[in-house]
Every structure is written in C-alpha cells, then in structure tokens.
CSV table of C-alpha atoms in Angstrom, one decimal:
chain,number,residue,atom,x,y,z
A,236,UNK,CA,143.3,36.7,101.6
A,237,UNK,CA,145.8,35.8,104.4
A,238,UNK,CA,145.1,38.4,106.2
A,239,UNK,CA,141.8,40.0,106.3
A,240,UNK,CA,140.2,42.8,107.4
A,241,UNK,CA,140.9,43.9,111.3
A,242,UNK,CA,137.3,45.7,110.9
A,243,UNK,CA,134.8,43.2,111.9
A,244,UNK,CA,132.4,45.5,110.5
A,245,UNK,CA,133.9,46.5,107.5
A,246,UNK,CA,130.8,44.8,104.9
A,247,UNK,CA,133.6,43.9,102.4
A,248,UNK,CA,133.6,44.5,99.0
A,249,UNK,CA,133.7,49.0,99.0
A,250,UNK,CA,137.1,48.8,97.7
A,251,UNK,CA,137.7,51.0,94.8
A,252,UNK,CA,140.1,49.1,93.4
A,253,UNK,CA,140.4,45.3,93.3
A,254,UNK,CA,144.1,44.0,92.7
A,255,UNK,CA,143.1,40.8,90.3
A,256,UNK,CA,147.5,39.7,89.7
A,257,UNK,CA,150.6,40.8,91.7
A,258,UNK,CA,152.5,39.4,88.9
A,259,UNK,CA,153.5,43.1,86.8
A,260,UNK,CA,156.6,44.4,89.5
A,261,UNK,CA,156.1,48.2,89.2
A,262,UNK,CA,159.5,48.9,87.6
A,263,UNK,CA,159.3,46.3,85.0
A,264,UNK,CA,156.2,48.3,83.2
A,265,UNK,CA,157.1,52.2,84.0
A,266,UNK,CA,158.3,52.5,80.8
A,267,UNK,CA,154.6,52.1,79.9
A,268,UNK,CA,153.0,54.2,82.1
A,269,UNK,CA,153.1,58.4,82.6
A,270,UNK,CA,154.4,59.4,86.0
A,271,UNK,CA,151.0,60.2,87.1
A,272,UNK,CA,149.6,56.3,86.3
A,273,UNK,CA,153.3,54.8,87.4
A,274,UNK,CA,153.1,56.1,91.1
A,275,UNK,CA,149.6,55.4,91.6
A,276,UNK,CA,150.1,51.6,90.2
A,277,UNK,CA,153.4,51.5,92.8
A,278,UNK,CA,151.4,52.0,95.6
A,279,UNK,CA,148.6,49.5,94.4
A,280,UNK,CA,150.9,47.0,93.5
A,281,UNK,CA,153.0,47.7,97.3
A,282,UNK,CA,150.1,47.8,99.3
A,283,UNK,CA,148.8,45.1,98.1
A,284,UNK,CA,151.7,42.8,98.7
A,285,UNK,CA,152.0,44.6,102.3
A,286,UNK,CA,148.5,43.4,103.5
A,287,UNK,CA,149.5,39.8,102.8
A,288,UNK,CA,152.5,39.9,104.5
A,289,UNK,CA,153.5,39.3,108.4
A,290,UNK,CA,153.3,42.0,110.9
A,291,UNK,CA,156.3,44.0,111.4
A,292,UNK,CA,158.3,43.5,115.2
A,293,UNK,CA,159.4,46.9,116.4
A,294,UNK,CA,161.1,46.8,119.8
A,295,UNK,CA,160.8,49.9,121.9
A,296,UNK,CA,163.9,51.1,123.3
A,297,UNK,CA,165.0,53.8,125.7
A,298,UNK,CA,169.4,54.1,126.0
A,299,UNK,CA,170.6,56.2,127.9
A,300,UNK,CA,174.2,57.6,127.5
A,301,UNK,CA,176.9,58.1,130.3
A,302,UNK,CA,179.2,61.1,129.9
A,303,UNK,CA,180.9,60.8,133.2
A,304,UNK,CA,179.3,61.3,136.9
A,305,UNK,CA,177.3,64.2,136.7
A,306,UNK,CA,176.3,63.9,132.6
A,307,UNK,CA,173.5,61.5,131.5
A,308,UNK,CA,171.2,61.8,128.5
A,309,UNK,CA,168.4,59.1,127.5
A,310,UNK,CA,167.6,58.9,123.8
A,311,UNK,CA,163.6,57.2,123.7
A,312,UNK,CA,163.3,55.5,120.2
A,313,UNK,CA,162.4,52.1,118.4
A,314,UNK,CA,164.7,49.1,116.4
A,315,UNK,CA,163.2,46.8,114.0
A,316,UNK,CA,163.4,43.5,115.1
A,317,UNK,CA,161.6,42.1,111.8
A,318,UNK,CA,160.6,44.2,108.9
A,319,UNK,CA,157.8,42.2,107.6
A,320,UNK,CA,155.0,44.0,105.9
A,321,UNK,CA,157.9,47.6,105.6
A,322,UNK,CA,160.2,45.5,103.6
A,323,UNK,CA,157.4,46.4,100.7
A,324,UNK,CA,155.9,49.2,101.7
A,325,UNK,CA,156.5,51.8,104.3
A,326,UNK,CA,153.4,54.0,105.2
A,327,UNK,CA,154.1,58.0,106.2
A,328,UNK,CA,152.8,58.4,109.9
A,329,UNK,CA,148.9,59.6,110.5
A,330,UNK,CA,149.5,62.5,111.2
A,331,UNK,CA,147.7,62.4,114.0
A,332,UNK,CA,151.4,61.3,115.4
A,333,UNK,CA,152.6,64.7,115.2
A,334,UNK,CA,156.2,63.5,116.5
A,335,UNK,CA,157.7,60.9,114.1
A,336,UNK,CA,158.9,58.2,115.6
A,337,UNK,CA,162.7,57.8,116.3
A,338,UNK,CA,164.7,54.9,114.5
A,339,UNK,CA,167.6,53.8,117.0
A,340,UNK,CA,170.6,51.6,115.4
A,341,UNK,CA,171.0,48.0,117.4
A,342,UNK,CA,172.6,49.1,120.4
A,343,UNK,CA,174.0,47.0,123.1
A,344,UNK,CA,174.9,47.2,126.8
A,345,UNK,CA,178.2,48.9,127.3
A,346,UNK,CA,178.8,50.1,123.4
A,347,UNK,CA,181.2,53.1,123.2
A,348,UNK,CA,179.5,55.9,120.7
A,349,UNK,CA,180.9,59.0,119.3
A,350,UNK,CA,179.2,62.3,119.9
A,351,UNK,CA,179.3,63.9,116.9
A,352,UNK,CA,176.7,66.8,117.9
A,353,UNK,CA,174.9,68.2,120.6
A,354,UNK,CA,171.4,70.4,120.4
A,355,UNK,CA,169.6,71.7,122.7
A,356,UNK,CA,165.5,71.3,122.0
A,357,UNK,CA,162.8,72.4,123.9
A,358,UNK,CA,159.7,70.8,123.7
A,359,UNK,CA,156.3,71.1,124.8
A,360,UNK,CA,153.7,68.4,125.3
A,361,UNK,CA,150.3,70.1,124.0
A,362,UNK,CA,146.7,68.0,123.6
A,363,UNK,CA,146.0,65.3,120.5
A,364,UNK,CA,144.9,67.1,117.2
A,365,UNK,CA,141.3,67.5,116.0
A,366,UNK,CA,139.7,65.1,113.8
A,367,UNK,CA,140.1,65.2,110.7
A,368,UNK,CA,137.5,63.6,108.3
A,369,UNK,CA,139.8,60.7,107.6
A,370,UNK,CA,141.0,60.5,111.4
A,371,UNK,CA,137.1,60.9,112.5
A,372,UNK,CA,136.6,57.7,110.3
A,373,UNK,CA,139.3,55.5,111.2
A,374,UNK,CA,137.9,56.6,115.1
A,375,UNK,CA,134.7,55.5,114.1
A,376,UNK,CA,135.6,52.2,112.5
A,377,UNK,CA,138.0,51.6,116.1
A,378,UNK,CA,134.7,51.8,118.3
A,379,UNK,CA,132.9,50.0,115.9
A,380,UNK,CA,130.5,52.3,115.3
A,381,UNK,CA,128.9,53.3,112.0
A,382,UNK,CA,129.7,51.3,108.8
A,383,UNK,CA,131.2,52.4,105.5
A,384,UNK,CA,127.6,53.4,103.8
A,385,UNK,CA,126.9,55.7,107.0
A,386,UNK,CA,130.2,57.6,107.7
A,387,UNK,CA,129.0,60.3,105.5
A,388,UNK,CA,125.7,60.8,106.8
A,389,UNK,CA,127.5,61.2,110.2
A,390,UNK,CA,129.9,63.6,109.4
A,391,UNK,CA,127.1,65.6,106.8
A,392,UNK,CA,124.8,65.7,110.1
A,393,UNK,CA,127.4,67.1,112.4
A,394,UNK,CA,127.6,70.4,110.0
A,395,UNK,CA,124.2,70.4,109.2
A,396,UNK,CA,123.4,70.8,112.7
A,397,UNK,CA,126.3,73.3,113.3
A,398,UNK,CA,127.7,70.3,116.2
A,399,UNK,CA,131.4,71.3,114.6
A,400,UNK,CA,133.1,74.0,111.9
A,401,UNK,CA,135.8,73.1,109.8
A,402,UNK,CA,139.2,74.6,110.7
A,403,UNK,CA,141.5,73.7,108.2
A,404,UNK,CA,140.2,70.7,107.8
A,405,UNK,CA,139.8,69.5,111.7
A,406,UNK,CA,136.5,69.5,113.1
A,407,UNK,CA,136.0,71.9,116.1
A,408,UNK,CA,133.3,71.8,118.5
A,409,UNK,CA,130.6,74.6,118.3
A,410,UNK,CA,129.0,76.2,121.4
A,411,UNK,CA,126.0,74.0,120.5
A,412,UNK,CA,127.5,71.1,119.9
A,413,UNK,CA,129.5,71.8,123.4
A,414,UNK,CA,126.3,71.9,125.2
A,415,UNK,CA,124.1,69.7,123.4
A,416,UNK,CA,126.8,66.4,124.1
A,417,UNK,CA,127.0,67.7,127.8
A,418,UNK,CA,123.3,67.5,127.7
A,419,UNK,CA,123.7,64.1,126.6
A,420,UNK,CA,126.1,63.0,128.8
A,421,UNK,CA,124.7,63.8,131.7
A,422,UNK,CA,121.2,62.8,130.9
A,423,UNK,CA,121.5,59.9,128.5
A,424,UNK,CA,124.5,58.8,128.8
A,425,UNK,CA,123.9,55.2,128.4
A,426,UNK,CA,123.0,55.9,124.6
A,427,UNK,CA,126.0,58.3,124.2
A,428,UNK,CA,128.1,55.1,125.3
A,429,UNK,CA,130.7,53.9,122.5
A,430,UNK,CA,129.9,49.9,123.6
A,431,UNK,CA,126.0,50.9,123.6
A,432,UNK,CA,126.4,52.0,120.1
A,433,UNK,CA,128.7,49.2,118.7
A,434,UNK,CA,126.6,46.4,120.3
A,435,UNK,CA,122.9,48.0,118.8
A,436,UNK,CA,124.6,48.2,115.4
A,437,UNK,CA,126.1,44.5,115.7
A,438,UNK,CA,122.6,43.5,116.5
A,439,UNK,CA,121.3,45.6,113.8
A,440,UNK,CA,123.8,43.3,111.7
A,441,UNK,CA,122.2,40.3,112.8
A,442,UNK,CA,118.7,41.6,112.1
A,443,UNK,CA,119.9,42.0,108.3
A,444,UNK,CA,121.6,38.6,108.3
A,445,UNK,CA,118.3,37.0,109.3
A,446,UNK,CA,119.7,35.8,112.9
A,447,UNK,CA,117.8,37.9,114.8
A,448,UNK,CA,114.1,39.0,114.8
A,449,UNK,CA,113.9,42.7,115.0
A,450,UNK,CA,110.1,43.0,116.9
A,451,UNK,CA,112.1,42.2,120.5
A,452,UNK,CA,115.1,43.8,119.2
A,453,UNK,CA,113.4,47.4,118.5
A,454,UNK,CA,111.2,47.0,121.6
A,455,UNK,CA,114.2,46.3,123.9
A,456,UNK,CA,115.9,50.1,122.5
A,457,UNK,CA,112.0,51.8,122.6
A,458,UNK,CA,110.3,51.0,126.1
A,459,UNK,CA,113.2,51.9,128.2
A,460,UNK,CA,114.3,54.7,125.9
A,461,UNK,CA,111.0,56.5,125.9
A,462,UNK,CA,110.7,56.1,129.4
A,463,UNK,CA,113.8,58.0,130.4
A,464,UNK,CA,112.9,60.4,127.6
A,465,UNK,CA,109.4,61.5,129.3
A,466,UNK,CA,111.1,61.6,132.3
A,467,UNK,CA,113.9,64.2,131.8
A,468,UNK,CA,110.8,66.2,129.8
A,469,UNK,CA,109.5,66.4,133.3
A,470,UNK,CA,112.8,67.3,135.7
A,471,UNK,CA,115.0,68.8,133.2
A,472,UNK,CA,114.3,72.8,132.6
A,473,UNK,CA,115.1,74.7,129.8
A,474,UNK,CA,117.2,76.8,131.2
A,475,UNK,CA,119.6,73.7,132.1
A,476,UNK,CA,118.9,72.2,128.8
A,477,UNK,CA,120.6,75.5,127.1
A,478,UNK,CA,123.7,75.7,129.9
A,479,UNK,CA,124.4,78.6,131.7
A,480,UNK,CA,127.5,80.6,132.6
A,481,UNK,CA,127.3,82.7,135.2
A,482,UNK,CA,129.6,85.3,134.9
A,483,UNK,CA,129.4,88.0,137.7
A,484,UNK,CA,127.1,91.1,138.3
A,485,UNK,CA,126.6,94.2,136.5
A,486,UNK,CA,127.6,97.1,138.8
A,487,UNK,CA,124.8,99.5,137.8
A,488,UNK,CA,122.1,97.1,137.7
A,489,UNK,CA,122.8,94.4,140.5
A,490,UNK,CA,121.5,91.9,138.4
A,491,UNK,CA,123.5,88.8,137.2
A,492,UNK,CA,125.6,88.7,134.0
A,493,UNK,CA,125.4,85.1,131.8
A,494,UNK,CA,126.4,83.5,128.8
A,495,UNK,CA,124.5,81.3,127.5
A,496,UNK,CA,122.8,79.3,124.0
A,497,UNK,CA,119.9,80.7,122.5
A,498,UNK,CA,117.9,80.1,119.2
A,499,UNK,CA,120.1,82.5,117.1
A,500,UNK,CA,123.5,81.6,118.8
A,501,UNK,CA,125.4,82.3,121.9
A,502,UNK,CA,124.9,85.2,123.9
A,503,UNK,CA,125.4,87.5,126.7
A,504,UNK,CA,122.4,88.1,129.1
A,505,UNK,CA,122.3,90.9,132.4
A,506,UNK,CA,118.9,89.8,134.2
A,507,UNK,CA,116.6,86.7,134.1
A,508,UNK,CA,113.2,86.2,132.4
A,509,UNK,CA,111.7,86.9,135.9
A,510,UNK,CA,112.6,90.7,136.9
A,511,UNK,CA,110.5,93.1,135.8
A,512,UNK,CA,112.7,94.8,133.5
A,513,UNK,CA,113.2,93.0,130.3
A,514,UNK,CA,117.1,91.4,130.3
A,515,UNK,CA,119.5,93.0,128.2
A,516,UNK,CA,121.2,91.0,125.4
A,517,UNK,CA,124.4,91.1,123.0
A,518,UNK,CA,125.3,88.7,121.0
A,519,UNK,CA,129.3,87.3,120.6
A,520,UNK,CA,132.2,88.6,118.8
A,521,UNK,CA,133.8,86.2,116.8
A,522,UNK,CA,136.1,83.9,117.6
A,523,UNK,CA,134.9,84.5,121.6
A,524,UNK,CA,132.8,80.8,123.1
A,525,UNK,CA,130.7,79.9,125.7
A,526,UNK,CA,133.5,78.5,128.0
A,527,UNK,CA,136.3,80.9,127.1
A,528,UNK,CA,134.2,84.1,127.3
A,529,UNK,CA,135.3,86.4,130.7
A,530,UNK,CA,133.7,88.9,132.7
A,531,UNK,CA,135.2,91.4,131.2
A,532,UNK,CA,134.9,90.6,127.7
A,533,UNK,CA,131.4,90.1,128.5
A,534,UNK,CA,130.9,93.6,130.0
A,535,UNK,CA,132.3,94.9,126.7
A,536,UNK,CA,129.8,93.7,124.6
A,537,UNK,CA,127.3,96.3,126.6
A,538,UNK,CA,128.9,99.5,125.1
A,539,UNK,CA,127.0,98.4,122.0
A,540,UNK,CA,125.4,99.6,119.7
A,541,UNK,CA,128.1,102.9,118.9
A,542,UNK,CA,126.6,106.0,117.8
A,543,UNK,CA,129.3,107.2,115.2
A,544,UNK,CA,127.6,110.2,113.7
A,545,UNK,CA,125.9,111.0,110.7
A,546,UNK,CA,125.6,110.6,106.7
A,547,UNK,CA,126.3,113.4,104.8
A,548,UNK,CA,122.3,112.9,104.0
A,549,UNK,CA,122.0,113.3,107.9
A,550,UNK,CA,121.2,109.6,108.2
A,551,UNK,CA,122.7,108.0,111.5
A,552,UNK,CA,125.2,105.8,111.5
A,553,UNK,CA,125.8,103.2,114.4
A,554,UNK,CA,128.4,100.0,114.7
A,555,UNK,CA,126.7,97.1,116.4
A,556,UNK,CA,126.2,93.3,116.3
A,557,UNK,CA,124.2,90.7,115.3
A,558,UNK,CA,123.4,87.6,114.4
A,559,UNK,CA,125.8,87.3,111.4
A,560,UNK,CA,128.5,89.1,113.0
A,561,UNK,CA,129.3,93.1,113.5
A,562,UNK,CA,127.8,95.8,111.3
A,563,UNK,CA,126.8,99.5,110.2
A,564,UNK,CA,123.6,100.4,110.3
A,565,UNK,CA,122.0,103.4,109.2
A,566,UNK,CA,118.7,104.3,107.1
A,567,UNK,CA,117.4,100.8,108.6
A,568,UNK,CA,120.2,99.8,106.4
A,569,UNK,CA,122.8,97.3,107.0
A,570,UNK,CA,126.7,96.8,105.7
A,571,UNK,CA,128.9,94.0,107.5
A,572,UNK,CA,132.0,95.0,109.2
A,573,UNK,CA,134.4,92.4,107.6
A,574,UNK,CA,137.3,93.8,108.7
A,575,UNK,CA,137.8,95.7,112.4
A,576,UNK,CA,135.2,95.6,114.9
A,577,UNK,CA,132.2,97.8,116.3
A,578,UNK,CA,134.2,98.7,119.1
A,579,UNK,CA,136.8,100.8,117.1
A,580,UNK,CA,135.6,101.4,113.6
A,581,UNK,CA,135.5,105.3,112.8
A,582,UNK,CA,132.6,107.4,111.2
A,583,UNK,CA,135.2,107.4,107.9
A,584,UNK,CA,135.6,103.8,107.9
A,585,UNK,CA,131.6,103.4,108.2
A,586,UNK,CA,131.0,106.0,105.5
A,587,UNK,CA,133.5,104.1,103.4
A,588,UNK,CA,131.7,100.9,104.2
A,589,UNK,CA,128.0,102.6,103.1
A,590,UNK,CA,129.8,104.5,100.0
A,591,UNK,CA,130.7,100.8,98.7
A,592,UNK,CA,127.3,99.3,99.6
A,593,UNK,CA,125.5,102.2,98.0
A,594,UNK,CA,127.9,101.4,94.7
A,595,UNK,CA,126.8,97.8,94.9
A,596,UNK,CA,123.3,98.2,95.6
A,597,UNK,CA,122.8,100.6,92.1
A,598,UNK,CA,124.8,98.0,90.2
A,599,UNK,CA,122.3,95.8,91.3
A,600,UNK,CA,118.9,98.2,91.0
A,601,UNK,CA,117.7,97.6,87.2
A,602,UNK,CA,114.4,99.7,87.8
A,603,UNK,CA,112.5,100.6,91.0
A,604,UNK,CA,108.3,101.4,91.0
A,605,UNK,CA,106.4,103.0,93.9
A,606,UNK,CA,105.0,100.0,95.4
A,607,UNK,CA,108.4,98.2,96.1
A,608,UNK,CA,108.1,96.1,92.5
A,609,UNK,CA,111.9,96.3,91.6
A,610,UNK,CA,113.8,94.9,88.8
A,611,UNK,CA,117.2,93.5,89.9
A,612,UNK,CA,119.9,91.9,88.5
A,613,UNK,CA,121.0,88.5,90.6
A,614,UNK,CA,123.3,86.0,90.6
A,615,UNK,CA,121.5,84.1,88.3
A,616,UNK,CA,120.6,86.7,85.8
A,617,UNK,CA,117.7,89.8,86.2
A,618,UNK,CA,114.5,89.5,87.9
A,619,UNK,CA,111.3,90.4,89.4
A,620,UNK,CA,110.6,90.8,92.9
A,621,UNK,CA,108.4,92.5,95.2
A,622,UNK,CA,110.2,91.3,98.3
A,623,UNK,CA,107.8,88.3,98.9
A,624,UNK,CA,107.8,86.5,95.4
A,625,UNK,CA,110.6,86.1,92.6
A,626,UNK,CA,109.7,86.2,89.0
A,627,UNK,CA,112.2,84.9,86.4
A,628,UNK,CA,112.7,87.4,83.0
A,629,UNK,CA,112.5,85.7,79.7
A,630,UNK,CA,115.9,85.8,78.2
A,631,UNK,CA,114.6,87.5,75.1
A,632,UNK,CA,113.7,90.6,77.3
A,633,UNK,CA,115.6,93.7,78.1
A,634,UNK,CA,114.9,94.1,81.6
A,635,UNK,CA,115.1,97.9,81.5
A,636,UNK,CA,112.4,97.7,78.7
A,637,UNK,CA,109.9,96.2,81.5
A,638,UNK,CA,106.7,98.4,82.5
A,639,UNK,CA,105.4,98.0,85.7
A,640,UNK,CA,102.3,96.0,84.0
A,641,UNK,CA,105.0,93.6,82.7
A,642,UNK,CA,106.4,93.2,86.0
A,643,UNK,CA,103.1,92.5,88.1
A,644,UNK,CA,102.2,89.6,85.2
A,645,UNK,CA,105.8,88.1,85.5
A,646,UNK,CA,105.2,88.2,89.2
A,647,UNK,CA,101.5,86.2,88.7
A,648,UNK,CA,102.6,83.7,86.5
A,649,UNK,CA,105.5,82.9,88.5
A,650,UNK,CA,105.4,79.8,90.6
A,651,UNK,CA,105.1,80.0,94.7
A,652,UNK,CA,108.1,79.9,96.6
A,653,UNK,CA,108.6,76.9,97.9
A,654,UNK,CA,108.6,76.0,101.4
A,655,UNK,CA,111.8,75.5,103.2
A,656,UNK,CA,111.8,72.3,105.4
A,657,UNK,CA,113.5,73.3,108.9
A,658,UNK,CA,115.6,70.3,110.0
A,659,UNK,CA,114.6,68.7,113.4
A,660,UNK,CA,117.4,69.5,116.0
C-alpha cells in the first residue's frame, strides 16, 4: 500500500474483502456478472484504486456578484483544483453533511455572467444530526477510542443500559443516560476525557505488543482511581447522584414539585423523603424528559388516576399510568392505552379496550382449576403454569385432555426457572 490506513489504531487485517489484482476494469467483465455482482465488483474495483491514489485539492471559494450599487449576492462554494482520488471514484456525502456541498465553475476576477434565474430560499441553521451507528463509529475511530473488535460491545452496552433509544436509526439520549454522563462529568471527569481514553488504550496496545509491563500500568489507572471513587462515596448524596429538577410549588400543599430519576424511570415528585406525609408520585407521559418537562405539564400528571365509571359487571374502571406507559385498570386488571391518553380516554373507549382484552385473554385460557393451576396456550405452544413455575406439554397431548393430576406432575417434573442475572449499572 501507498497509502495506508489514517487510523493508527485500526489492527489491520478486518477487511471483509481483500482486492488480490486491479487488473479485470469493471466494464470489460459485466457481461459476466448479474447486476447485483456487477455493481458491487465496481465499487471494489473503484475504491480500491481510489485509496492508492493522491488526495484530491478542492479550493474553497466564496464570489460574490455585483448587480449595480445597491444589489450584491455571494454564492459560498468549492472548485477542484486536482481531482485525484474523484477521478475514480466519487463517494456520496456522510450524511451527517446534511447540505451538499456547492460545485462552483473556475471563476475569475471581473468575469461577466448571465443570470439565468433567480430563487429566493430560506434557510435555517439547526444542530448536527444524531449518531448514527456508522457515524458513532467513525467518531470513535477520530478520538481514537475503542478498536474494531470493541465497537460493538460499546454500542450493545449503551442500549443495554438504556444510555440511548433508537430513533430511526440515530441514537438519542435517555433521561438516564442524560444524568448518569452529567454525573460523570462533573465528578470524574478526567476518565470521561477523550485524550484519557485514547492514551490508556494506546498503552493497553503496548501492553499486548510486549513494550510495556502492565503491573505499573494497571496500578497507575487503580490507586488514583479508587481513591477519587471512595471519596465522592463520601460527599456525593444520592439525591445529587439521581439529579433533580425543581419545578415550582403545589398550591394546595406548599410543598415543592420535582422531576427527577428513580429506579423504575423518571418521575414527578410533590414533597421530599423528610415531611411527614409520604410524597406523592406520577410517573411521565411519553415522549415528555427530565429537561423538557414544565410546571404545568407536571401539575397534569396529578389529576391521575381517572375514575371513568363502571363495567357492566359493576367492576371500576380507572385510566392511569405506569411504569410501561398509560393504562385501564379495573378487576386488579390491566389493558395498555396504545392509542390516546389517560387524560381523555372515555368509559366507551376503556370498555372497548377490556372487551378486546377479555377476547384475548379466553383465546388464550385452555383450562382453569381452583388453585390458580391453568392451562394456557403461549407463544411457543400450550403449557402449565401456576404463576410461579412453567411446565412444557408433551406434543403428543391434547392440552384440554389434561386433569388437574396431570398438570401438578407436569409442573414437578419441570425444571426450575432459572435465575435472571441483573446487569450491574
């Protein structure tokens, strides 16, 4: 290679494809190739050449045209002063770029042009997009931080740990993540630092390379690490740990109104932990965040739960909601609200809501015994349960056929449940 990698960290050799011969041009072999195996081969072959190749010189230019005294426009653009690596292969913009770039003709002082149109634009300047995965990555590989076998595991953790959602595929900043990297900012921000994290994985390089020793190396990160870490165990409350809005007051109460993180999500709080009355809670709409949420919005949240009537049965029915989002109650039964909200959902709508649950709910009731042993049909075919313990029916066996003997041995012989792992935040 003339021109290698501009990664210094790029541990060569993940390519997925090796060019081994420049020597087939593209067009000289499509007659042998389907579309699909043509255009990818085009792109090999181009790219390939490209990254051998010299830069490209692109002058930036800004010309601005005179239409008398009181008329001047500027037209902000670029000229190619020498093609190099484009006269092969000419990449579409990142689209992080959202505003291609203008090509300008050679233009010289004092050339006359003809105006052939004239539109008026408006534009407005708005923030840099999200990250996408790929646009994360590249990031990543800029501050030198990460390498190819660990970009995943990054990206994987930030979900896991509900840091960011996907929106269309950009990554958007939860609540949590929000508040845990201003936690980390202001507390340990020397090991939230971009140069703190390249330099520790360059060293880590040289540990693997055998140039450095990795006792001094590790001990170097630990003793002063730990030390701030018991530290800020010491001065730093839970309370500012989890971030706090403060909001206003409640009128009827006095008593301040908050946002704030708590183990189930973000919520609204009127009170503190240390009045005698217990504070009230209610958890978020969608859609509404920690730093956009106001007052008002807040205050709303309050008028909850909604007593809506009654069941035909005489059952009440209430709109609320929780920590999966709004919902009906009634009969200590549950149905999601997945379209509307608690605040203006009818007692119709709700019926209509539990009419449909009540459908779905027989459809999925096989047989029901008087200790709460039921025989159910699930996603993966029928079963046993008895709420705490899942016992698999052999495919052989009508599951309506089952006796509630049938059911308790099913249940005995099938194995425990195993025990789910809760990852370490």
């Amino acid at each position: 290679n003339v021109y290698k990698s501009k990664s210094k960290n790029a541990q060569e050799a993940h390519e997925a494809i090796r060019p081994v011969s420049a020597a087939f041009i593209p067009t000289d072999i499509k007659s042998a190739l389907n579309n699909d195996q043509y255009r990818l081969y085009d792109v090999v072959w181009k790219r390939t050449l490209a990254s051998q190749m010299i830069h490209a010189t692109i002058g930036t230019v800004a010309a601005d045209f005179n239409f008398g005294d009181d008329h001047n426009l500027r037209a902000n653009g670029s000229t190619i002063l020498v093609k190099g690596f484009l006269s092969v292969y000419e990449e579409g913009l990142d689209d992080v770029k959202k505003d291609k770039e203008n090509r300008l003709p050679k233009l010289t002082k004092g050339d006359v042009v003809s105006v052939n149109e004239i539109i008026g634009n408006q534009h407005f300047t708005e923030p840099p997009p999200r990250y996408s995965e790929a646009s994360l990555v590249k990031a990543l590989e800029e501050y030198g931080i990460g390498r190819p076998s660990t970009y995943a595991s990054i990206i994987s953790t930030l979900l896991n740990r509900d840091y960011v959602e996907l929106d269309k595929k950009r990554f958007i900043p939860t609540d949590v993540g929000k508040v845990v990297a201003r936690f980390l900012e202001t507390h340990f921000d020397t090991y939230v630092d971009y140069d703190f994290t390249a330099k520790l994985e360059d060293a880590l390089d040289a540990v693997s390379r055998g140039e450095k020793d990795w006792k001094p190396l590790l001990k170097s990160f630990w003793d002063p690490f730990i030390e701030r870490l018991n530290e800020k165990e010491e001065s730093v409350s839970r309370e500012e740990a989890q971030y706090k809005r403060e909001l206003g007051t409640d009128p009827k109460t006095g008593k301040p109104v908050s946002v704030r993180i708590g183990k189930y999500g973000t919520f609204v709080q009127i009170g503190t932990k240390d009045d005698e009355e217990k504070p009230q809670f209610a958890g978020l709409l969608p859609g509404q965040k920690l730093d956009t949420i106001t007052y008002d919005e807040a205050m709303e949240l309050f008028k909850l739960p909604r007593d809506l009537g009654q069941t035909p049965e005489g059952e009440k029915v209430s709109a609320n909601i929780g920590r999966f989002g709004p919902y009906i109650r009634y009969d200590n039964k549950f149905v999601s609200i997945k379209e509307g909200d608690p605040y203006s959902i009818t007692l119709e709508e709700a019926l209509e809501l539990i009419k449909e649950k009540k459908a779905a709910d027989a459809n999925r009731i096989i047989q029901q015994f008087d200790d709460g042993i039921e025989v159910l049909n699930g996603r993966y075919g029928p079963y046993v349960t008895n709420g705490k313990k899942n016992g698999k029916i052999p495919k052989d066996t009508d599951p309506k056929s089952l006796s509630h003997e049938d059911c308790i041995e099913i249940l005995n012989n099938a194995p425990a449940k195993k025990k789910r792992r809760r990852k370490k935040k």
